Amino acid sequence: MFIFSALFVYLSFKVNEASEALNYNGGSVLAMAGKSCVAVVVDTRLGVGNAVIGDVGCRVLECGDSSMLALRGLQADVETLLEEVDARLRLRWIQDGGIGPGPRSFIQPDKLSAMVSIMLYNSRLSTQGHYFLEPIIAGVKRNGEAYLCAQDPLGAQLRSKSYVVAGTAAHSLHGACEALYEPDLEPDALLDISLRCMTAGLNRDCLSGRKVAVYLLTHSNGPTVIERNLESSLL
């Protein structure tokens, strides 16, 4: 009985430790699917606990015209994984003979999701421990179908045809998205709904906010980046 009690206390401590590391720098991400398009909204707040140290947090890697990787979590791990994914894509491009417009132009969102999942799962065996972050992969497949996938720090995948969220404002974002989301939205309507959901979520979270960057990917065009200042009582 003592062994089970000690094991429960240890596991509870490790869960709390991981949660604190994930939320240490704050940040939230929302990705929403429309009709042959996806919108990714990322807040740029970079903090240390409740203190704000900047609003230029780097959390997104654009992978050509069809895929995007957005991360939230411990900022050091976020930047490390972004660089590792970029390096792997460049190496793959070189191995294929450097054919195409660029090293990140060839990968489809489902392939990018599988690669990130494998990298996160393999990190559990590292002597430095696994990454304290949560990735969201969004994109549009060649057939025009929107693709959304959220993952936990060990790479477990959660695919959705509507929306996915991550970050300290995740609970608030879920509620806003459930209330406002509609299927098969056109790009302009999707942009408006995703911003409204993000604003509602950030209004109820003090570890996310300030500016947001909105990435809109469509089947016919590459990603369009829009920066917005949000009006919020907690920004």
mmCIF file of C-alpha atoms in Angstrom:
data_model
loop_
_atom_site.group_PDB
_atom_site.id
_atom_site.type_symbol
_atom_site.label_atom_id
_atom_site.label_comp_id
_atom_site.label_asym_id
_atom_site.label_seq_id
_atom_site.Cartn_x
_atom_site.Cartn_y
_atom_site.Cartn_z
ATOM 1 C CA MET A 1 0.000 0.000 0.000
ATOM 2 C CA PHE A 2 2.851 2.347 0.843
ATOM 3 C CA ILE A 3 4.443 1.709 -2.560
ATOM 4 C CA PHE A 4 1.244 2.659 -4.418
ATOM 5 C CA SER A 5 0.849 5.809 -2.313
ATOM 6 C CA ALA A 6 4.437 6.850 -2.982
ATOM 7 C CA LEU A 7 4.009 6.186 -6.708
ATOM 8 C CA PHE A 8 0.824 8.287 -6.789
ATOM 9 C CA VAL A 9 2.558 11.196 -5.047
ATOM 10 C CA TYR A 10 5.512 10.978 -7.451
ATOM 11 C CA LEU A 11 3.313 10.920 -10.551
ATOM 12 C CA SER A 12 1.234 13.838 -9.250
ATOM 13 C CA PHE A 13 4.418 15.828 -8.701
ATOM 14 C CA LYS A 14 5.667 15.075 -12.221
ATOM 15 C CA VAL A 15 2.320 16.098 -13.765
ATOM 16 C CA ASN A 16 2.337 19.405 -11.865
ATOM 17 C CA GLU A 17 5.962 19.995 -12.839
ATOM 18 C CA ALA A 18 5.186 19.455 -16.535
ATOM 19 C CA SER A 19 2.139 21.716 -16.337
ATOM 20 C CA GLU A 20 4.161 24.524 -14.752
ATOM 21 C CA ALA A 21 6.845 24.245 -17.442
ATOM 22 C CA LEU A 22 4.246 24.281 -20.233
ATOM 23 C CA ASN A 23 2.622 27.433 -18.887
ATOM 24 C CA TYR A 24 5.782 29.231 -17.716
ATOM 25 C CA ASN A 25 6.020 31.462 -20.816
ATOM 26 C CA GLY A 26 2.260 31.588 -21.469
ATOM 27 C CA GLY A 27 0.849 31.764 -24.970
ATOM 28 C CA SER A 28 -2.124 30.316 -26.833
ATOM 29 C CA VAL A 29 -2.787 28.991 -30.337
ATOM 30 C CA LEU A 30 -6.028 28.522 -32.261
ATOM 31 C CA ALA A 31 -6.430 26.819 -35.641
ATOM 32 C CA MET A 32 -9.765 26.679 -37.455
ATOM 33 C CA ALA A 33 -10.822 24.973 -40.681
ATOM 34 C CA GLY A 34 -12.952 26.504 -43.426
ATOM 35 C CA LYS A 35 -13.849 25.671 -47.008
ATOM 36 C CA SER A 36 -10.482 24.718 -48.573
ATOM 37 C CA CYS A 37 -8.747 27.055 -46.123
ATOM 38 C CA VAL A 38 -7.443 27.209 -42.562
ATOM 39 C CA ALA A 39 -6.739 30.067 -40.169
ATOM 40 C CA VAL A 40 -4.068 29.934 -37.462
ATOM 41 C CA VAL A 41 -4.153 32.593 -34.737
ATOM 42 C CA VAL A 42 -1.156 32.917 -32.407
ATOM 43 C CA ASP A 43 -0.701 35.456 -29.664
ATOM 44 C CA THR A 44 2.771 37.011 -29.534
ATOM 45 C CA ARG A 45 2.989 37.602 -25.778
ATOM 46 C CA LEU A 46 6.225 36.327 -24.252
ATOM 47 C CA GLY A 47 6.152 36.246 -20.480
ATOM 48 C CA VAL A 48 7.727 34.748 -17.392
ATOM 49 C CA GLY A 49 4.791 33.783 -15.240
ATOM 50 C CA ASN A 50 2.608 36.854 -14.807
ATOM 51 C CA ALA A 51 5.350 39.235 -15.992
ATOM 52 C CA VAL A 52 5.492 40.337 -19.638
ATOM 53 C CA ILE A 53 8.972 40.524 -21.163
ATOM 54 C CA GLY A 54 8.066 41.059 -24.827
ATOM 55 C CA ASP A 55 5.523 40.679 -27.596
ATOM 56 C CA VAL A 56 7.601 39.103 -30.352
ATOM 57 C CA GLY A 57 7.403 35.454 -29.346
ATOM 58 C CA CYS A 58 8.448 33.207 -32.262
ATOM 59 C CA ARG A 59 6.060 30.258 -32.387
ATOM 60 C CA VAL A 60 5.321 29.552 -36.064
ATOM 61 C CA LEU A 61 7.143 27.842 -38.940
ATOM 62 C CA GLU A 62 5.649 28.317 -42.406
ATOM 63 C CA CYS A 63 6.207 25.139 -44.418
ATOM 64 C CA GLY A 64 5.548 26.268 -47.962
ATOM 65 C CA ASP A 65 2.128 27.160 -49.335
ATOM 66 C CA SER A 66 0.173 24.319 -47.759
ATOM 67 C CA SER A 67 1.436 23.594 -44.232
ATOM 68 C CA MET A 68 2.169 25.408 -41.010
ATOM 69 C CA LEU A 69 3.546 24.434 -37.598
ATOM 70 C CA ALA A 70 2.557 26.487 -34.542
ATOM 71 C CA LEU A 71 3.916 25.779 -31.057
ATOM 72 C CA ARG A 72 3.238 26.884 -27.505
ATOM 73 C CA GLY A 73 5.040 25.980 -24.308
ATOM 74 C CA LEU A 74 8.481 26.606 -22.861
ATOM 75 C CA GLN A 75 9.974 29.166 -25.240
ATOM 76 C CA ALA A 76 13.442 27.567 -25.276
ATOM 77 C CA ASP A 77 11.918 24.246 -26.357
ATOM 78 C CA VAL A 78 9.672 26.002 -28.884
ATOM 79 C CA GLU A 79 12.599 27.664 -30.644
ATOM 80 C CA THR A 80 14.667 24.456 -30.493
ATOM 81 C CA LEU A 81 11.975 22.326 -32.127
ATOM 82 C CA LEU A 82 11.278 24.953 -34.795
ATOM 83 C CA GLU A 83 14.968 24.931 -35.737
ATOM 84 C CA GLU A 84 15.134 21.119 -35.736
ATOM 85 C CA VAL A 85 12.069 20.777 -37.964
ATOM 86 C CA ASP A 86 13.444 23.419 -40.336
ATOM 87 C CA ALA A 87 16.805 21.609 -40.449
ATOM 88 C CA ARG A 88 15.153 18.261 -41.231
ATOM 89 C CA LEU A 89 13.119 19.752 -44.050
ATOM 90 C CA ARG A 90 16.214 21.388 -45.530
ATOM 91 C CA LEU A 91 18.145 18.105 -45.297
ATOM 92 C CA ARG A 92 15.300 16.229 -46.994
ATOM 93 C CA TRP A 93 15.243 18.837 -49.756
ATOM 94 C CA ILE A 94 19.001 18.465 -50.301
ATOM 95 C CA GLN A 95 18.717 14.654 -50.370
ATOM 96 C CA ASP A 96 16.041 14.970 -53.053
ATOM 97 C CA GLY A 97 18.456 16.972 -55.197
ATOM 98 C CA GLY A 98 17.325 20.468 -54.240
ATOM 99 C CA ILE A 99 14.419 20.306 -56.679
ATOM 100 C CA GLY A 100 11.553 22.719 -56.196
ATOM 101 C CA PRO A 101 11.063 26.305 -55.070
ATOM 102 C CA GLY A 102 12.433 25.793 -51.569
ATOM 103 C CA PRO A 103 13.309 23.360 -48.763
ATOM 104 C CA ARG A 104 9.928 23.688 -47.030
ATOM 105 C CA SER A 105 7.696 23.761 -50.093
ATOM 106 C CA PHE A 106 7.155 20.048 -50.670
ATOM 107 C CA ILE A 107 5.761 18.735 -47.388
ATOM 108 C CA GLN A 108 2.045 18.132 -46.903
ATOM 109 C CA PRO A 109 0.391 18.819 -43.524
ATOM 110 C CA ASP A 110 -0.265 15.158 -42.675
ATOM 111 C CA LYS A 111 3.386 14.283 -43.382
ATOM 112 C CA LEU A 112 4.566 17.241 -41.307
ATOM 113 C CA SER A 113 2.334 16.100 -38.451
ATOM 114 C CA ALA A 114 3.755 12.577 -38.569
ATOM 115 C CA MET A 115 7.331 13.890 -38.560
ATOM 116 C CA VAL A 116 6.731 16.168 -35.562
ATOM 117 C CA SER A 117 4.962 13.366 -33.695
ATOM 118 C CA ILE A 118 7.919 11.018 -34.194
ATOM 119 C CA MET A 119 10.386 13.692 -33.066
ATOM 120 C CA LEU A 120 8.421 14.356 -29.878
ATOM 121 C CA TYR A 121 7.983 10.668 -29.062
ATOM 122 C CA ASN A 122 11.682 9.980 -29.567
ATOM 123 C CA SER A 123 12.579 12.883 -27.260
ATOM 124 C CA ARG A 124 11.256 10.939 -24.267
ATOM 125 C CA LEU A 125 14.391 8.770 -24.486
ATOM 126 C CA SER A 126 16.707 11.781 -24.461
ATOM 127 C CA THR A 127 18.925 12.365 -21.439
ATOM 128 C CA GLN A 128 17.611 15.942 -21.365
ATOM 129 C CA GLY A 129 13.973 14.829 -21.181
ATOM 130 C CA HIS A 130 11.052 15.500 -23.491
ATOM 131 C CA TYR A 131 9.997 18.870 -24.883
ATOM 132 C CA PHE A 132 7.655 21.011 -22.806
ATOM 133 C CA LEU A 133 5.460 22.200 -25.666
ATOM 134 C CA GLU A 134 2.285 21.489 -27.603
ATOM 135 C CA PRO A 135 2.315 21.661 -31.413
ATOM 136 C CA ILE A 136 -0.539 22.423 -33.770
ATOM 137 C CA ILE A 137 -0.176 21.497 -37.443
ATOM 138 C CA ALA A 138 -2.533 23.120 -39.924
ATOM 139 C CA GLY A 139 -2.710 23.142 -43.691
ATOM 140 C CA VAL A 140 -4.606 22.374 -46.863
ATOM 141 C CA LYS A 141 -4.060 19.080 -48.690
ATOM 142 C CA ARG A 142 -3.640 18.797 -52.444
ATOM 143 C CA ASN A 143 -7.307 17.838 -52.824
ATOM 144 C CA GLY A 144 -8.379 21.050 -51.062
ATOM 145 C CA GLU A 145 -9.278 19.386 -47.760
ATOM 146 C CA ALA A 146 -8.389 21.336 -44.610
ATOM 147 C CA TYR A 147 -6.134 19.512 -42.146
ATOM 148 C CA LEU A 148 -5.842 20.242 -38.413
ATOM 149 C CA CYS A 149 -3.886 18.259 -35.829
ATOM 150 C CA ALA A 150 -3.016 19.051 -32.206
ATOM 151 C CA GLN A 151 -0.430 17.054 -30.266
ATOM 152 C CA ASP A 152 0.643 16.683 -26.656
ATOM 153 C CA PRO A 153 4.310 16.918 -25.510
ATOM 154 C CA LEU A 154 4.863 13.229 -26.381
ATOM 155 C CA GLY A 155 3.416 13.444 -29.879
ATOM 156 C CA ALA A 156 -0.043 11.909 -29.379
ATOM 157 C CA GLN A 157 -2.178 13.252 -32.230
ATOM 158 C CA LEU A 158 -5.683 14.697 -32.094
ATOM 159 C CA ARG A 159 -7.102 15.423 -35.556
ATOM 160 C CA SER A 160 -10.130 17.613 -36.085
ATOM 161 C CA LYS A 161 -12.219 18.845 -39.012
ATOM 162 C CA SER A 162 -13.396 21.964 -37.174
ATOM 163 C CA TYR A 163 -10.845 23.547 -34.812
ATOM 164 C CA VAL A 164 -7.994 22.777 -32.408
ATOM 165 C CA VAL A 165 -6.602 24.875 -29.548
ATOM 166 C CA ALA A 166 -3.595 24.860 -27.238
ATOM 167 C CA GLY A 167 -2.218 27.091 -24.524
ATOM 168 C CA THR A 168 -3.121 28.690 -21.240
ATOM 169 C CA ALA A 169 -6.414 29.975 -22.697
ATOM 170 C CA ALA A 170 -7.402 26.563 -24.113
ATOM 171 C CA HIS A 171 -10.526 26.114 -21.959
ATOM 172 C CA SER A 172 -11.864 29.560 -22.848
ATOM 173 C CA LEU A 173 -11.031 29.035 -26.518
ATOM 174 C CA HIS A 174 -12.960 25.752 -26.570
ATOM 175 C CA GLY A 175 -16.074 27.486 -25.303
ATOM 176 C CA ALA A 176 -15.811 30.360 -27.777
ATOM 177 C CA CYS A 177 -15.181 28.044 -30.734
ATOM 178 C CA GLU A 178 -18.086 25.761 -29.849
ATOM 179 C CA ALA A 179 -20.387 28.780 -29.774
ATOM 180 C CA LEU A 180 -19.184 30.569 -32.920
ATOM 181 C CA TYR A 181 -17.729 27.960 -35.288
ATOM 182 C CA GLU A 182 -19.597 27.048 -38.469
ATOM 183 C CA PRO A 183 -18.457 24.502 -41.082
ATOM 184 C CA ASP A 184 -17.361 25.414 -44.624
ATOM 185 C CA LEU A 185 -16.663 29.077 -43.928
ATOM 186 C CA GLU A 186 -15.186 31.196 -46.702
ATOM 187 C CA PRO A 187 -11.727 32.718 -46.017
ATOM 188 C CA ASP A 188 -13.001 36.171 -45.002
ATOM 189 C CA ALA A 189 -15.660 34.747 -42.692
ATOM 190 C CA LEU A 190 -13.168 32.261 -41.242
ATOM 191 C CA LEU A 191 -10.739 35.084 -40.488
ATOM 192 C CA ASP A 192 -13.447 37.043 -38.674
ATOM 193 C CA ILE A 193 -14.717 34.088 -36.627
ATOM 194 C CA SER A 194 -11.230 32.946 -35.609
ATOM 195 C CA LEU A 195 -10.326 36.451 -34.414
ATOM 196 C CA ARG A 196 -13.565 36.714 -32.436
ATOM 197 C CA CYS A 197 -12.889 33.361 -30.779
ATOM 198 C CA MET A 198 -9.316 34.337 -29.937
ATOM 199 C CA THR A 199 -10.440 37.648 -28.453
ATOM 200 C CA ALA A 200 -13.035 35.909 -26.282
ATOM 201 C CA GLY A 201 -10.477 33.367 -25.096
ATOM 202 C CA LEU A 202 -7.763 35.897 -24.287
ATOM 203 C CA ASN A 203 -10.223 38.051 -22.329
ATOM 204 C CA ARG A 204 -10.350 35.234 -19.778
ATOM 205 C CA ASP A 205 -6.641 34.468 -19.513
ATOM 206 C CA CYS A 206 -3.855 36.612 -18.037
ATOM 207 C CA LEU A 207 -0.952 34.550 -19.465
ATOM 208 C CA SER A 208 -1.797 35.215 -23.124
ATOM 209 C CA GLY A 209 -2.584 38.309 -25.127
ATOM 210 C CA ARG A 210 -1.117 41.555 -26.471
ATOM 211 C CA LYS A 211 -0.754 41.267 -30.260
ATOM 212 C CA VAL A 212 -1.857 38.300 -32.329
ATOM 213 C CA ALA A 213 -0.610 37.053 -35.679
ATOM 214 C CA VAL A 214 -3.191 35.535 -38.017
ATOM 215 C CA TYR A 215 -2.092 33.133 -40.753
ATOM 216 C CA LEU A 216 -4.657 32.373 -43.451
ATOM 217 C CA LEU A 217 -3.879 29.461 -45.802
ATOM 218 C CA THR A 218 -6.040 28.798 -48.841
ATOM 219 C CA HIS A 219 -5.952 26.063 -51.463
ATOM 220 C CA SER A 220 -5.156 28.485 -54.278
ATOM 221 C CA ASN A 221 -2.774 30.886 -52.522
ATOM 222 C CA GLY A 222 0.026 30.647 -49.990
ATOM 223 C CA PRO A 223 -0.179 31.874 -46.401
ATOM 224 C CA THR A 224 -1.280 35.443 -45.750
ATOM 225 C CA VAL A 225 -0.036 36.984 -42.499
ATOM 226 C CA ILE A 226 -2.044 39.637 -40.662
ATOM 227 C CA GLU A 227 -1.100 41.237 -37.336
ATOM 228 C CA ARG A 228 -3.805 42.617 -35.082
ATOM 229 C CA ASN A 229 -3.924 44.386 -31.718
ATOM 230 C CA LEU A 230 -6.697 42.944 -29.585
ATOM 231 C CA GLU A 231 -8.791 44.997 -27.193
ATOM 232 C CA SER A 232 -8.900 43.075 -23.933
ATOM 233 C CA SER A 233 -9.071 43.845 -20.253
ATOM 234 C CA LEU A 234 -6.230 41.399 -19.589
ATOM 235 C CA LEU A 235 -3.807 42.336 -22.389
#
